[in-house]
Coordinates of C-alpha atoms (C1' of nucleotides) in Angstrom, one line a residue:
Chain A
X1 CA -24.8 -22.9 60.0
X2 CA -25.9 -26.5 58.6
X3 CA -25.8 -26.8 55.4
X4 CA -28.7 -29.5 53.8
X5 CA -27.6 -30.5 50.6
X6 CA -29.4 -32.4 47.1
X7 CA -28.0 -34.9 45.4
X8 CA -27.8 -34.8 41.3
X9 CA -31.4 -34.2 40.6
X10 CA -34.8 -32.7 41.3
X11 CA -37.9 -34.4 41.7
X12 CA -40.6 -31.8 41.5
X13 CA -38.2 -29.0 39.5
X14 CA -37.9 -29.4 35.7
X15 CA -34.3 -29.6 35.5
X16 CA -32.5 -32.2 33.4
X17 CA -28.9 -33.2 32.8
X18 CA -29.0 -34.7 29.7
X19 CA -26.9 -37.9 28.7
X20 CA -26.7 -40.5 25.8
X21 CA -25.5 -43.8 25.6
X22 CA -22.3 -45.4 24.1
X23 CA -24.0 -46.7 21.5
X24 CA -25.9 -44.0 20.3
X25 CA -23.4 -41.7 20.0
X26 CA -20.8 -44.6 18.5
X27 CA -23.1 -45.1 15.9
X28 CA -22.8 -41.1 14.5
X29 CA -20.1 -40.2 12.3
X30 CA -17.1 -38.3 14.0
X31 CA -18.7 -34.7 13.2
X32 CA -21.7 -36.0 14.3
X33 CA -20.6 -37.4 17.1
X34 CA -18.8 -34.5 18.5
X35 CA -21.8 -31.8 17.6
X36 CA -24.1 -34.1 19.5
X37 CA -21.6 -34.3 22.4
X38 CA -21.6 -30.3 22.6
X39 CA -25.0 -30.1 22.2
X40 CA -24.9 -32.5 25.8
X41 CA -21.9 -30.4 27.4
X42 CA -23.9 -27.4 26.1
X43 CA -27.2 -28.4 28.0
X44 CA -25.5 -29.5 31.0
X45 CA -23.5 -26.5 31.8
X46 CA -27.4 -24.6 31.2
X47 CA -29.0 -26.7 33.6
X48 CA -26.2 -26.8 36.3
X49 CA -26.7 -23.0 36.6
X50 CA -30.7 -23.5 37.0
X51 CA -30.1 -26.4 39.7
X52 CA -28.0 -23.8 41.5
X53 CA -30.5 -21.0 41.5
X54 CA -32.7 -23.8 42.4
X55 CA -31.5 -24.6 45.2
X56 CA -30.8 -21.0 46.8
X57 CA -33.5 -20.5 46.0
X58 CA -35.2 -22.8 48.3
X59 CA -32.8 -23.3 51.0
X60 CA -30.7 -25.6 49.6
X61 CA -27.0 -25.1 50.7
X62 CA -25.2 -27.5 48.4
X63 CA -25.4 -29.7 45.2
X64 CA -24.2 -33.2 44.2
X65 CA -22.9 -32.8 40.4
X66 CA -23.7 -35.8 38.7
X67 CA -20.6 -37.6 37.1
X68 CA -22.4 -37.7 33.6
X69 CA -21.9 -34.1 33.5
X70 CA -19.8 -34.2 30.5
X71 CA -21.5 -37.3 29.0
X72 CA -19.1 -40.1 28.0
X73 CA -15.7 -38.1 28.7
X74 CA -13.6 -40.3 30.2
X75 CA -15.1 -43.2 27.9
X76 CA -12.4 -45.7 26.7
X77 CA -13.0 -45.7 22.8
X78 CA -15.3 -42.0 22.7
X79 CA -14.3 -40.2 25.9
X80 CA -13.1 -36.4 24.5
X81 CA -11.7 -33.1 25.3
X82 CA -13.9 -30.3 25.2
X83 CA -11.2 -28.2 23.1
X84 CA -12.3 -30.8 20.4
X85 CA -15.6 -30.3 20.8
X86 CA -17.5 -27.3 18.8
X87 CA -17.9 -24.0 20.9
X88 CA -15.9 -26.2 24.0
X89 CA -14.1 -23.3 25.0
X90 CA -18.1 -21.1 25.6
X91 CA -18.9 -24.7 27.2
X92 CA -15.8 -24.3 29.8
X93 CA -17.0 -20.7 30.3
X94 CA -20.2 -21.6 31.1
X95 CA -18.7 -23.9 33.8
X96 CA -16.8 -21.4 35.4
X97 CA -19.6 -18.9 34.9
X98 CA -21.7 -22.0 37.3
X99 CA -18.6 -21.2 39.4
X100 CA -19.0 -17.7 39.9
X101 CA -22.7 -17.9 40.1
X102 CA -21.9 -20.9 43.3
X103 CA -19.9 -18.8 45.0
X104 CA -22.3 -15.5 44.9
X105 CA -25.1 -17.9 46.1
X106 CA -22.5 -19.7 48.6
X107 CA -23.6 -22.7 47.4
X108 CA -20.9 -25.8 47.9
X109 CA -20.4 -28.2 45.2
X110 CA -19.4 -31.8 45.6
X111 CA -18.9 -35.0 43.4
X112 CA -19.0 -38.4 43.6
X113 CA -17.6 -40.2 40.6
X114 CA -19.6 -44.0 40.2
X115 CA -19.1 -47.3 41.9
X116 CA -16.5 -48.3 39.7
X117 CA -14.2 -45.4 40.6
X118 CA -12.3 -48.1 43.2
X119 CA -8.5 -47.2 44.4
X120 CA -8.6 -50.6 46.0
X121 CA -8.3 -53.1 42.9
X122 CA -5.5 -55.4 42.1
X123 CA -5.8 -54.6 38.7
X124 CA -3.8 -52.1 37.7
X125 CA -6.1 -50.7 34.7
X126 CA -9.1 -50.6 37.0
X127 CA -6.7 -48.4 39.0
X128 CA -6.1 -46.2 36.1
X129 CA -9.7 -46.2 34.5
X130 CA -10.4 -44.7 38.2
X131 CA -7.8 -42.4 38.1
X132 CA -8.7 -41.2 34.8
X133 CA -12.5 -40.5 35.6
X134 CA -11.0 -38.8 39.1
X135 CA -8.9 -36.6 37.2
X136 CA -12.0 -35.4 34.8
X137 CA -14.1 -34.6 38.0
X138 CA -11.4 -32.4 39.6
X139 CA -10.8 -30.6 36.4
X140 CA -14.6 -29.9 35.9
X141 CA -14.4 -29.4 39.9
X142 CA -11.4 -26.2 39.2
X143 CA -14.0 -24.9 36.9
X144 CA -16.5 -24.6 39.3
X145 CA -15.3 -24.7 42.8
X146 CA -16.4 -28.1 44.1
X147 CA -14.4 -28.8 47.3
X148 CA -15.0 -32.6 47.1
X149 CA -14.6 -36.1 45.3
X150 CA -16.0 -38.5 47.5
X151 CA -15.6 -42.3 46.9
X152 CA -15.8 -45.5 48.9
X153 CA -12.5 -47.4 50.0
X154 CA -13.7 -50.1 46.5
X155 CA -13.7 -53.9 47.7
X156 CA -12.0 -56.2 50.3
X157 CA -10.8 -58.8 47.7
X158 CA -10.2 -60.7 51.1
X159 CA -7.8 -58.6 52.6
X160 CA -9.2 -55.4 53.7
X161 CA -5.6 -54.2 55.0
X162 CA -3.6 -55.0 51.5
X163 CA -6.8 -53.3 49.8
X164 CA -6.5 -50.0 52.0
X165 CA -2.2 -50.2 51.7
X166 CA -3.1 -50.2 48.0
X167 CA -5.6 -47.1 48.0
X168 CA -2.6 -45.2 49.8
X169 CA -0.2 -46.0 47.3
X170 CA -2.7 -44.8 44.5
X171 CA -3.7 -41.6 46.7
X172 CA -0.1 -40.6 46.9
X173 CA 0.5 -40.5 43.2
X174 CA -2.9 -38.3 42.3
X175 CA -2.4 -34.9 40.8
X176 CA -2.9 -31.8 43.2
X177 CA -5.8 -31.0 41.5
X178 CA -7.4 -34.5 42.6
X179 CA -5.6 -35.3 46.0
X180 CA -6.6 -31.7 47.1
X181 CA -10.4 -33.0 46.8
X182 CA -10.5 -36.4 47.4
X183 CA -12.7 -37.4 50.8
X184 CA -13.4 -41.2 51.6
X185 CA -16.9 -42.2 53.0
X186 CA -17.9 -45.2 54.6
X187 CA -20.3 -48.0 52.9
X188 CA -22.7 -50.5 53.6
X189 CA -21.0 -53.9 52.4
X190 CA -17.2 -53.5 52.8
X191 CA -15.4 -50.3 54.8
X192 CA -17.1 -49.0 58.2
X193 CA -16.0 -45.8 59.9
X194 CA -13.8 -48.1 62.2
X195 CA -12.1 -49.2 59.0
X196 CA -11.9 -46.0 57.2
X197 CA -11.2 -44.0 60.4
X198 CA -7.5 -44.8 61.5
X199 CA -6.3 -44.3 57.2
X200 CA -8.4 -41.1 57.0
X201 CA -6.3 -39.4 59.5
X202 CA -3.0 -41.3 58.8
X203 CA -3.4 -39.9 55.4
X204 CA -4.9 -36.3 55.9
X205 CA -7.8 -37.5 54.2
X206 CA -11.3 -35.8 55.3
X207 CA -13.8 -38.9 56.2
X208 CA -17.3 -38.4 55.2
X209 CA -19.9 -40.5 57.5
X210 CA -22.8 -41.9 56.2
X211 CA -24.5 -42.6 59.3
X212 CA -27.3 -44.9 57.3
X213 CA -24.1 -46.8 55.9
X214 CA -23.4 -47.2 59.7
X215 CA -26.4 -48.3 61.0
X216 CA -26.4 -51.0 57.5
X217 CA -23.0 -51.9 58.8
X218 CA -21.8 -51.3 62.1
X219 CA -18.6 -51.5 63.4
X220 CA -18.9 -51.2 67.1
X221 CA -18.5 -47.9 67.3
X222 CA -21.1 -45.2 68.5
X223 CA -22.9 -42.9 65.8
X224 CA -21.7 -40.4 68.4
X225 CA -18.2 -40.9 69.0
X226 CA -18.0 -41.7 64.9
X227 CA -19.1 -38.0 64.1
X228 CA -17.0 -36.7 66.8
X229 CA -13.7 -38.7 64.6
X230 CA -15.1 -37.6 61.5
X231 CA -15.3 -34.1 62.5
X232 CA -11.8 -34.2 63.2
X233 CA -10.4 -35.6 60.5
X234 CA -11.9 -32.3 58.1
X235 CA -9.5 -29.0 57.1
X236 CA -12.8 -27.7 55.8
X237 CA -16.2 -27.7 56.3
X238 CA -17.5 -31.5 57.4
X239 CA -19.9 -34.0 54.9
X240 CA -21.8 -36.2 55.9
X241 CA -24.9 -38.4 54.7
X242 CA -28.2 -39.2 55.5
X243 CA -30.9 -41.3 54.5
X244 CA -33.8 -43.6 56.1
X245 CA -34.5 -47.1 55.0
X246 CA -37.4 -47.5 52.1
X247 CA -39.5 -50.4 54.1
X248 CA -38.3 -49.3 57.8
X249 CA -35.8 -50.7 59.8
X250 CA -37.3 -53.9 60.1
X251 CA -37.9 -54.5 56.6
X252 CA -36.1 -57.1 54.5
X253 CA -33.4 -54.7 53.1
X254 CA -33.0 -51.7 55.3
X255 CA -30.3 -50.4 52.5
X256 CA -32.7 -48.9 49.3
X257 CA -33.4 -45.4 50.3
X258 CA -36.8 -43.9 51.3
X259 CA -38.3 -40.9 49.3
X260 CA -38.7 -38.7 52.7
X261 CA -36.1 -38.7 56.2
X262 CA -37.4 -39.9 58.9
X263 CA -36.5 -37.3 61.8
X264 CA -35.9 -40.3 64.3
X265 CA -32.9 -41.5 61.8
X266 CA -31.4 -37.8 62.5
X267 CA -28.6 -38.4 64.8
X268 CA -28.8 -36.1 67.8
X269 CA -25.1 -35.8 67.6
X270 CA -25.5 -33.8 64.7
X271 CA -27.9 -31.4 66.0
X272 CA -26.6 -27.5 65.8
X273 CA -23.6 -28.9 63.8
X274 CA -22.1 -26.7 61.4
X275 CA -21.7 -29.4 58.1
X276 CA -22.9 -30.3 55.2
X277 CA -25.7 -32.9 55.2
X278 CA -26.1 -34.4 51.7
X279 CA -30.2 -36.0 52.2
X280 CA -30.1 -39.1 50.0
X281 CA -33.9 -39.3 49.8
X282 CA -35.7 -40.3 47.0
X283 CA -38.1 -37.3 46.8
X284 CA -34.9 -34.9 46.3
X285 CA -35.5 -31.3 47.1
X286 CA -39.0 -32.1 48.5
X287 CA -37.9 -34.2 51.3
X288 CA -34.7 -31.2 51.9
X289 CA -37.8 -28.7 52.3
X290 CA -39.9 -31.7 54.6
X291 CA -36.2 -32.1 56.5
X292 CA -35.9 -28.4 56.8
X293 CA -39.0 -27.4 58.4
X294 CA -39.2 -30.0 61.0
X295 CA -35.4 -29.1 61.8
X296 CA -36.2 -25.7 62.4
X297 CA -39.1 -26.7 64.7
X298 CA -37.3 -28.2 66.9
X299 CA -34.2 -25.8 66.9
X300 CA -31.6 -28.2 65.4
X301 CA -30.4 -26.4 62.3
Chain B
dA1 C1' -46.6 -39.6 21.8
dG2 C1' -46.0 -43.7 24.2
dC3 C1' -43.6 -48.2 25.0
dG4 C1' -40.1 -51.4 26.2
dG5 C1' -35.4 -52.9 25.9
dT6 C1' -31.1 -51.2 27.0
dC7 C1' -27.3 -48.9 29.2
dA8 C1' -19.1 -48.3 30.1
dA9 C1' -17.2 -49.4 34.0
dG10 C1' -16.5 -53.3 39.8
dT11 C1' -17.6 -55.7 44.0
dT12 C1' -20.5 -57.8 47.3
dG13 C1' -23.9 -60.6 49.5
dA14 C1' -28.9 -62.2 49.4
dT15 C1' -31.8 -65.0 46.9
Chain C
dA1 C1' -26.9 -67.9 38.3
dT2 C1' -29.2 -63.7 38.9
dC3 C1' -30.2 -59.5 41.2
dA4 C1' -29.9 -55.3 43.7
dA5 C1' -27.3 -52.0 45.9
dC6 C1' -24.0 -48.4 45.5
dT7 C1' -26.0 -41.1 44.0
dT8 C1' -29.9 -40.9 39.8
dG9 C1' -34.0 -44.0 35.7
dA10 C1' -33.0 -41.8 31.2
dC11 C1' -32.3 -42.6 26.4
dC12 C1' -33.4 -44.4 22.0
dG13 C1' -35.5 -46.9 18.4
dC14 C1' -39.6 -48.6 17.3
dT15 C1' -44.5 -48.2 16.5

DNA sequence: AGCGGTCAAGTTGAT
DNA sequence: ATCAACTTGACCGCT
């Protein structure tokens, strides 16, 4: 079975995931504060559980949680723990209630903290900021059953070897609960499947292949023979991603997403595959259900 | 209710 | 120097 998945957010669908700004909420007294935070965690927890009847509901097989789930956690001066928060412990309930309710829909659940989640820097409290917002994913991931953290390898700084020798030493040291999730996916400026291939199965960790990436940034190899070495380097079901450029392939900056997927940018190496494709279209769960149907037409799902 | 300025965070390459 | 891209425009204070 091939699983199409949505990213964060509906387009057509009135579900929200609520957030507030650093600001805002540094501006409220610490009562304040922390009711209004609920309130978020609250609403968020609610709408995950919509999202994920949402999407069995039409076809969906799994979601993208957005990293604002629990607005501002990991926040240096007003990140929280929920146990400080009023009614946290009904807010982790509701979680794990989301959990239960994934796992009777089989829906899979993924994340994939921001760019500034890097493994890579030289600076060591980047490296711990990232850490940090890793380790609130996986908790809220235990919760609910997400299988995955994705991130990218983070920046070159010039040396693309010393920047990957670093991301191993900083993998090695994550908690179970983190190392146990965390996949590494290819991107469109710095790391190609080439680069990301050879540490992915030196250090057991799954490779998710953003063929759009690819084609952004290729690396010589194959889209082909780079899902057949992604494939291999999963212990559980395979991720990958998909998109189509915004302006067409020869428009000025093929990166920027388009709302819809074009079926020519499907690779026919992934045709009867049994993965999750994550559609990074701008149009959300419209272009899943556009995807869908002309999938099934031709007999590729 | 509608509008526009603003938003935690890092890195890269195009302009 | 600024901007856009990276998963996603949404929030908030003002009128």
């Amino acid at each position: 079975m091939m699983r199409l998945g949505l990213c964060c957010k509906f387009s057509a669908a009135e579900i929200k995931f609520p957030v507030t700004t650093a600001l805002s909420a540094g501006r409220l007294k610490p009562a304040a504060r922390r009711a209004k935070l609920a309130g978020l965690c609250r609403a968020n927890a609610a709408a995950l559980a919509q999202a994920l009847n949402c999407c069995a509901a039409n076809g969906i097989g799994s979601f993208r949680v957005n990293s604002q789930i629990l607005p501002l956690k990991t926040h240096p001066a007003l990140g929280y723990r929920l146990p400080d928060l009023p009614g946290g412990g009904e807010i982790v309930k509701s979680f794990k209630a989301c959990g239960a309710l994934a796992r009777r829909l089989g829906l899979r659940l993924t994340f994939h903290p921001d760019q500034f989640i890097l493994l890579s820097s030289e600076n060591p409290k980047i490296t711990e900021s990232a850490v940090g917002e890793l380790e609130y994913q996986a908790e809220v991931a235990g919760w609910i059953g997400a299988d995955v953290i994705n991130i990218h390898g983070g920046g070159a700084y010039g040396d693309k070897a010393a920047a990957l020798a670093r991301v191993a030493k900083a993998i090695n040291k994550l908690k179970p609960a983190v190392r146990s999730r965390l996949v590494l996916e290819n991107d469109d400026r710095v790391y190609t499947p080439a680069d990301l291939l050879p540490f992915c199965r030196e250090h057991r960790v799954p490779f998710v292949y953003d063929v759009h990436h690819h084609r952004c940034l290729p690396d010589g190899l194959g889209v082909g023979k780079a899902t057949e070495l992604a494939l291999a380097t999963w212990n559980r079901e395979p991720l990958f991603h998909l998109s189509s450029p915004k302006e067409g392939w020869r428009g000025p900056d093929t990166r920027s997403h388009h709302d819809y997927i074009d079926l020519k940018d499907f690779p026919a190496a992934w045709r009867g595959l049994d993965v999750t494709i994550e559609v990074e279209a701008k149009a959300k769960e419209l272009a899943i259900a556009r995807l869908r149907a002309q999938l099934a037409a031709k007999g590729w799902i």
